[in-house]
Tab-separated table of C-alpha atoms and ligand atoms in Angstrom:
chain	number	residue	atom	x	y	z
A	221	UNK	CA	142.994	74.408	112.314
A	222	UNK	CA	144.927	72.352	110.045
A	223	UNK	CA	147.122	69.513	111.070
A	224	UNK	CA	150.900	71.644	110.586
A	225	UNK	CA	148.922	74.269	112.964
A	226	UNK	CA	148.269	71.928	115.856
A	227	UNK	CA	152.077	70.692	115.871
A	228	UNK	CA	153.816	72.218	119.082
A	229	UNK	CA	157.274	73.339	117.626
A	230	UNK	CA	158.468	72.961	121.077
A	231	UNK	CA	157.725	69.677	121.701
A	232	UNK	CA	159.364	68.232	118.945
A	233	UNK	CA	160.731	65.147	118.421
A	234	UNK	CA	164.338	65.342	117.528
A	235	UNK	CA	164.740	62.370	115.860
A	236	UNK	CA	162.037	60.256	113.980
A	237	UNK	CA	162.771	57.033	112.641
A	238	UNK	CA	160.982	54.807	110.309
A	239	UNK	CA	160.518	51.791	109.301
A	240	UNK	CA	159.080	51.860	105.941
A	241	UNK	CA	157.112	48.325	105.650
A	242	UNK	CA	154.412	47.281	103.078
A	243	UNK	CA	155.712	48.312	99.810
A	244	UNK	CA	155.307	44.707	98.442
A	245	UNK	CA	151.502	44.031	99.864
A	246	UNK	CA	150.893	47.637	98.212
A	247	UNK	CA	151.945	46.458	94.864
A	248	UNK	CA	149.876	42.748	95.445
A	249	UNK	CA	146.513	45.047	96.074
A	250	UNK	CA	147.336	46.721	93.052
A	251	UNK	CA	147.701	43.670	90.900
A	252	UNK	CA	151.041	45.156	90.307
A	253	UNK	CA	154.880	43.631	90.389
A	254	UNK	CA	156.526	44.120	94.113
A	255	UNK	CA	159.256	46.638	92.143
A	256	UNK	CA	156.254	49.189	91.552
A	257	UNK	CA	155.682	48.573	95.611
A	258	UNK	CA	159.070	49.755	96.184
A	259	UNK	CA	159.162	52.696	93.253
A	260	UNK	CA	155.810	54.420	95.146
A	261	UNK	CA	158.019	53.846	98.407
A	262	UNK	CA	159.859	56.759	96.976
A	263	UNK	CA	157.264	59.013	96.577
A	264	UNK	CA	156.854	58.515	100.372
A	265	UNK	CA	160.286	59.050	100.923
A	266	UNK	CA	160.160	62.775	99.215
A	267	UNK	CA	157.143	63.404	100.643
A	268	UNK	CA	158.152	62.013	104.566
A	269	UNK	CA	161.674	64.404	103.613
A	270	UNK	CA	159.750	67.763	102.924
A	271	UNK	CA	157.394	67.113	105.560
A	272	UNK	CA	160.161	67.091	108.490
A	273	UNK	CA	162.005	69.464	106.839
A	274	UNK	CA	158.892	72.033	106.490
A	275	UNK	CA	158.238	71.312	110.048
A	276	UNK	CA	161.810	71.305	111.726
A	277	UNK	CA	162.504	67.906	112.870
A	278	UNK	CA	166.084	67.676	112.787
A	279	UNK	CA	166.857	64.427	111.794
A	280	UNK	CA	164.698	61.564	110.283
A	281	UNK	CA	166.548	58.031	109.670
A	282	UNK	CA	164.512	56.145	107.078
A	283	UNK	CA	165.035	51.854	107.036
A	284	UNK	CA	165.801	51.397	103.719
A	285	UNK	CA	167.392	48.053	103.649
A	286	UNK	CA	168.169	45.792	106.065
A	287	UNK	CA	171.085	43.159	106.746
A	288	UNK	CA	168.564	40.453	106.144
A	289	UNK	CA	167.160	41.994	102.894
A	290	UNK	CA	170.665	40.555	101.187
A	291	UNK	CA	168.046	36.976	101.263
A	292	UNK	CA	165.231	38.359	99.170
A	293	UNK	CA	165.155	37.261	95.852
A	294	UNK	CA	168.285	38.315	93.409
A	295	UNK	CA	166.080	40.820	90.906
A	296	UNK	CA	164.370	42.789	93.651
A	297	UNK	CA	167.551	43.371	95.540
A	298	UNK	CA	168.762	44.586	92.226
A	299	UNK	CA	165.973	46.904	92.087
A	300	UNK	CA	166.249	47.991	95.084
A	301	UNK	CA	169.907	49.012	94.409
A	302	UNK	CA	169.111	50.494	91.556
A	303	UNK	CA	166.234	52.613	93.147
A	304	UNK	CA	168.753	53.662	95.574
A	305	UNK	CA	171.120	55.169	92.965
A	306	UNK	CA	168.034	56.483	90.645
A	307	UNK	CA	166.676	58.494	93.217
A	308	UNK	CA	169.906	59.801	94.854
A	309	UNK	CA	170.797	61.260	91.307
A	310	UNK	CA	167.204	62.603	91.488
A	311	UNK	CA	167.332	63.729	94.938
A	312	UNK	CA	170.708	65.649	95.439
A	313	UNK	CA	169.092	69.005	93.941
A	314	UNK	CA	166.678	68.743	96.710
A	315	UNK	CA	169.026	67.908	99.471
A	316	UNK	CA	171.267	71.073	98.277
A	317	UNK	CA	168.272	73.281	97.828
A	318	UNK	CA	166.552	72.578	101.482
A	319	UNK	CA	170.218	72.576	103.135
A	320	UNK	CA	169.918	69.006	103.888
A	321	UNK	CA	172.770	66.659	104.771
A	322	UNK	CA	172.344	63.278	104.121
A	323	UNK	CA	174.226	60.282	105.968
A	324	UNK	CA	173.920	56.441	105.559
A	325	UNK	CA	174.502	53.666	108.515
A	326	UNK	CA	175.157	49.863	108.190
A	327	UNK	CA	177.545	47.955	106.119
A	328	UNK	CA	177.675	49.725	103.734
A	329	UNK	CA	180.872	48.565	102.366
A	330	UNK	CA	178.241	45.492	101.234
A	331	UNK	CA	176.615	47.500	98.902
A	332	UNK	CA	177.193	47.565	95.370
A	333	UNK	CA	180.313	49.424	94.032
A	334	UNK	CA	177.820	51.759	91.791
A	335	UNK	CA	175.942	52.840	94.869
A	336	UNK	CA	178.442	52.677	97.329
A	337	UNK	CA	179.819	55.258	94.961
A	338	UNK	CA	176.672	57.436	94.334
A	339	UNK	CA	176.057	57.589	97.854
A	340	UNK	CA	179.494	58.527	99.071
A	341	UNK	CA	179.264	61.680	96.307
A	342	UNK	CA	175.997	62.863	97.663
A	343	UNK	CA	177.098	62.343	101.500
A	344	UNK	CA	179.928	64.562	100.381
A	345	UNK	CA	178.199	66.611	98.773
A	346	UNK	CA	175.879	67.916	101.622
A	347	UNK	CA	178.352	67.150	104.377
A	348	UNK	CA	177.970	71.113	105.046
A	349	UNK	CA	174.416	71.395	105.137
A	350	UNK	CA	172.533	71.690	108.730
A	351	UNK	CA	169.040	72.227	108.438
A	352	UNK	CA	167.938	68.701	108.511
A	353	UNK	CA	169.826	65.639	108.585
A	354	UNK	CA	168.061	61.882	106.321
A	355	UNK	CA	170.445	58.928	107.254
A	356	UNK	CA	169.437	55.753	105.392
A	357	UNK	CA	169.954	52.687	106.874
A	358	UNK	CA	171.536	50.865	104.128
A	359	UNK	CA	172.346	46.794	104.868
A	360	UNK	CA	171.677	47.807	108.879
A	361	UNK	CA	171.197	45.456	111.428
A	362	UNK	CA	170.954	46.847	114.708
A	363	UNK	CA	172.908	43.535	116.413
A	364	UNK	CA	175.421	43.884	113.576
A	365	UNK	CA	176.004	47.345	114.274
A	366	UNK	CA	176.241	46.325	118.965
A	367	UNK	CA	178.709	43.570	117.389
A	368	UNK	CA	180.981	45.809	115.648
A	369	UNK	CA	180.330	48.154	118.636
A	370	UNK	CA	181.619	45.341	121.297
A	371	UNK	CA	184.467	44.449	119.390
A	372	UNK	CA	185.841	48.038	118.562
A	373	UNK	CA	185.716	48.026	122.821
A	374	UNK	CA	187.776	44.793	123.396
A	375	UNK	CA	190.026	45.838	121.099
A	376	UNK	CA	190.616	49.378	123.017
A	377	UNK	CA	190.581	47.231	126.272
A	378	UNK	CA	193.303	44.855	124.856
A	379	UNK	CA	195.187	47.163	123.632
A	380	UNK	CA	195.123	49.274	127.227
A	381	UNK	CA	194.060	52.502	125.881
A	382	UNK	CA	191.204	52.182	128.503
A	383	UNK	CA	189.629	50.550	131.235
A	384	UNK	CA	186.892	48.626	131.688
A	385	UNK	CA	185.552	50.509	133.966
A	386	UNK	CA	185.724	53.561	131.625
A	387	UNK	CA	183.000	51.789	129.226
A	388	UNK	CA	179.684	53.602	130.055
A	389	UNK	CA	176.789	54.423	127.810
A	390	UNK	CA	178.307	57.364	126.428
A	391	UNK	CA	181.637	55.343	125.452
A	392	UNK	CA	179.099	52.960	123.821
A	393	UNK	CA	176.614	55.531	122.146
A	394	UNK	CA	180.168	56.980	120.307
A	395	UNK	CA	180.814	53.738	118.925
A	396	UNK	CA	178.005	53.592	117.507
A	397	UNK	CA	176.769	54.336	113.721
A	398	UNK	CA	174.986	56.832	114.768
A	399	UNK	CA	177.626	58.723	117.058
A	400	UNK	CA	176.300	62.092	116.000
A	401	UNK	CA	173.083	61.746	115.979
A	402	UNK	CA	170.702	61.937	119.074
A	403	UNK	CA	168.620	58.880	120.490
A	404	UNK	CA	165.070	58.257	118.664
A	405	UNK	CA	162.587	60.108	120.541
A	406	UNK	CA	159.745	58.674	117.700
A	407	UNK	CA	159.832	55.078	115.658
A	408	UNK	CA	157.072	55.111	113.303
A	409	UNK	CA	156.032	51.778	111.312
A	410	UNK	CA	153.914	51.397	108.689
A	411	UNK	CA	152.095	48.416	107.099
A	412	UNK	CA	150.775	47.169	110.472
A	413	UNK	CA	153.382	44.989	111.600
A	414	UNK	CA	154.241	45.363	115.075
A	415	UNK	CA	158.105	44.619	115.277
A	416	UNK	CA	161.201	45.920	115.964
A	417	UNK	CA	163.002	44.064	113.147
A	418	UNK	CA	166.505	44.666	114.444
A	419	UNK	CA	166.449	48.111	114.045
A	420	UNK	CA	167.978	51.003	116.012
A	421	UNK	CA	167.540	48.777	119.355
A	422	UNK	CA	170.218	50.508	121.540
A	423	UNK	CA	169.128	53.968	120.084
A	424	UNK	CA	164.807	53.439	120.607
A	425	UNK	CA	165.505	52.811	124.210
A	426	UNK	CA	162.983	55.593	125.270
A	427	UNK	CA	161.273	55.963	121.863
A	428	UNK	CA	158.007	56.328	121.387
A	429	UNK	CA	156.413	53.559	119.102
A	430	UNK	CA	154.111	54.511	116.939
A	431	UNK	CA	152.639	51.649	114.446
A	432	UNK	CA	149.903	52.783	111.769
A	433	UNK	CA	148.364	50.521	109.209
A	434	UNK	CA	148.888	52.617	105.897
A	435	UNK	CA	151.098	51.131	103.964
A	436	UNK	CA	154.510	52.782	102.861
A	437	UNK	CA	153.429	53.957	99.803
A	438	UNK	CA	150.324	55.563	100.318
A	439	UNK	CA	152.275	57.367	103.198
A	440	UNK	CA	151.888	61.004	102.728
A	441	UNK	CA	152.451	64.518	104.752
A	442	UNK	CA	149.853	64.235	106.973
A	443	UNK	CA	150.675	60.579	108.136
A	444	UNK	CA	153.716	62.218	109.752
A	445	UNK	CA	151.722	65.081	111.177
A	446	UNK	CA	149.538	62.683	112.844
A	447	UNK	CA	152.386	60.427	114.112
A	448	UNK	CA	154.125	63.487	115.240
A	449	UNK	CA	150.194	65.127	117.056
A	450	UNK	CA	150.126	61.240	118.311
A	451	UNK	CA	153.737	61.371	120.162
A	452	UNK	CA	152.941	65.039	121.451
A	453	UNK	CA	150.432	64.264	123.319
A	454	UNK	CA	151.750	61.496	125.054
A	455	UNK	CA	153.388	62.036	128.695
A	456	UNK	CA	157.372	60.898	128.637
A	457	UNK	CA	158.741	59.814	131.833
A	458	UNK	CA	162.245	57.781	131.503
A	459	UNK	CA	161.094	55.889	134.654
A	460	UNK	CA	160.010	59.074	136.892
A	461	UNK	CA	156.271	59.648	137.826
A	462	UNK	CA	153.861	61.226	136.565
A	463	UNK	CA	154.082	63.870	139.333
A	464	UNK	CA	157.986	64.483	139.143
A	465	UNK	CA	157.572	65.601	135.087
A	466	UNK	CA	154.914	68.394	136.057
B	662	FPP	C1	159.579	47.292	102.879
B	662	FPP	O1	158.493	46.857	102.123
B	662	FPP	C2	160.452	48.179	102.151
B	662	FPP	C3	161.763	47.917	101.822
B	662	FPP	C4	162.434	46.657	102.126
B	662	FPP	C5	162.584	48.883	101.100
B	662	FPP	C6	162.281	50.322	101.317
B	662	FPP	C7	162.630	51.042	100.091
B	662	FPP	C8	161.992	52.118	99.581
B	662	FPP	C9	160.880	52.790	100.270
B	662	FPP	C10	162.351	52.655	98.270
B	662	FPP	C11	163.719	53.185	98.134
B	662	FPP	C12	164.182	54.038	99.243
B	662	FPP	C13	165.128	54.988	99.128
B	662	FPP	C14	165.603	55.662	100.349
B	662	FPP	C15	165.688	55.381	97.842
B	662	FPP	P1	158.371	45.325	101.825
B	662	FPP	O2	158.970	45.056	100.506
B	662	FPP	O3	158.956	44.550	102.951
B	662	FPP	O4	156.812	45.147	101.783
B	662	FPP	P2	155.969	43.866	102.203
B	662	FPP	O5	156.249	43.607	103.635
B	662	FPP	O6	154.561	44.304	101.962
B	662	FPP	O7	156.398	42.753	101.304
């Protein structure tokens, strides 16, 4: 039986996030510059997109640039920008053709005006498709994002268009970036690191974590299948027993 075969379509995970780390150690093995790192990273990306959408995973959220990435050196955030608008202009075809709608989350009003701009068109663009939905996480930070989510609140508060005793976690989760999307069931990262890195941290409160050492670029179809084969057969609880879930 091949991998796709063993994956329970029942028990999938309805929202997969990843952390794509590694693309600059891949390019240092290699002998190459960190760019080429982050080029291969895209041939992940297609590959991690076809995968979930071949197998039915609803959404996937891929960390493709973080708040703190603004600090890296001037030329490879450049690259990275312009990677971002290359392979949207190479990608929309794709998104149309496998009815996949593509968001973005994070501050994004950062970005530069050529992406910003590229981005917006092909969010647009597939704003009516529903088989899948790929949000990138474009200058995220997950205490960013619980900033602007605690301010938006005091401001309804001051203003008296609620109570505090109206905020609950659903008030919060709707303030959120990712309002419309469910919480991560899976949080895969690559490059074997270990961390969080300010990602998602109000959404992965009952994620699974699931850390492999392949690094991004050599991450390929059956990477996922194993993360996803990995997180099935693992026993959820949210704080019952073992007992109460069977
Ligand atoms: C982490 O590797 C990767 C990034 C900071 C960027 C991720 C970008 C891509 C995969 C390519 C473009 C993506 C899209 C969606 C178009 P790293 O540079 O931190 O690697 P290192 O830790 O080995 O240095």
């Amino acid at each position: 039986m091949n991998l796709k075969e063993k994956i329970n379509k029942q028990k999938l995970p309805q929202h997969i996030a990843i952390i794509m780390d590694g693309n600059g150690r891949w390019a240092k093995k290699q002998g190459f510059l960190r760019a080429v790192g982050h080029e291969k990273g895209t041939v992940a990306v297609r590959e991690t997109v076809e995968i979930c959408a071949e197998t039915g995973v609803k959404n996937l959220t891929l960390f493709a640039f973080s708040t703190e990435n603004w600090n890296r050196p001037k030329l490879e955030v450049k690259t990275l920008m312009k990677l971002l608008v290359s392979s949207l202009k190479k990608e929309i075809k794709t998104l149309m053709d496998n009815n996949i709608q593509l968001k973005a989350i994070g501050c994004l009003d950062n970005l530069p005006s050529k992406a910003k701009k590229e981005l917006e068109e092909v969010i647009e663009k597939t704003s009516n498709n529903n088989l899948m939905t790929l949000t990138l996480a474009l200058s995220y930070g997950s205490r960013e994002e619980l900033l602007s989510v605690i301010k938006r609140i005091s401001e309804k508060v001051s203003a008296q268009e609620i109570e505090t005793s109206e905020i609950n976690e659903d008030f919060v989760q709707q303030h959120l970036y990712t309002h419309d999307l469910p919480d991560v069931d899976l949080l895969i990262r690559t490059s074997g690191e270990r961390r969080i890195s300010n990602f998602l941290l109000w959404q992965i409160a009952y994620a699974e974590l699931y850390f492999t050492d392949i690094l991004w670029p050599d991450f390929r179809k059956e990477d996922l299948l194993e993360a996803i084969l990995n997180y099935q057969n693992r026993e959820r609880r949210f704080g019952k027993t073992s007992e109460q879930i069977n």
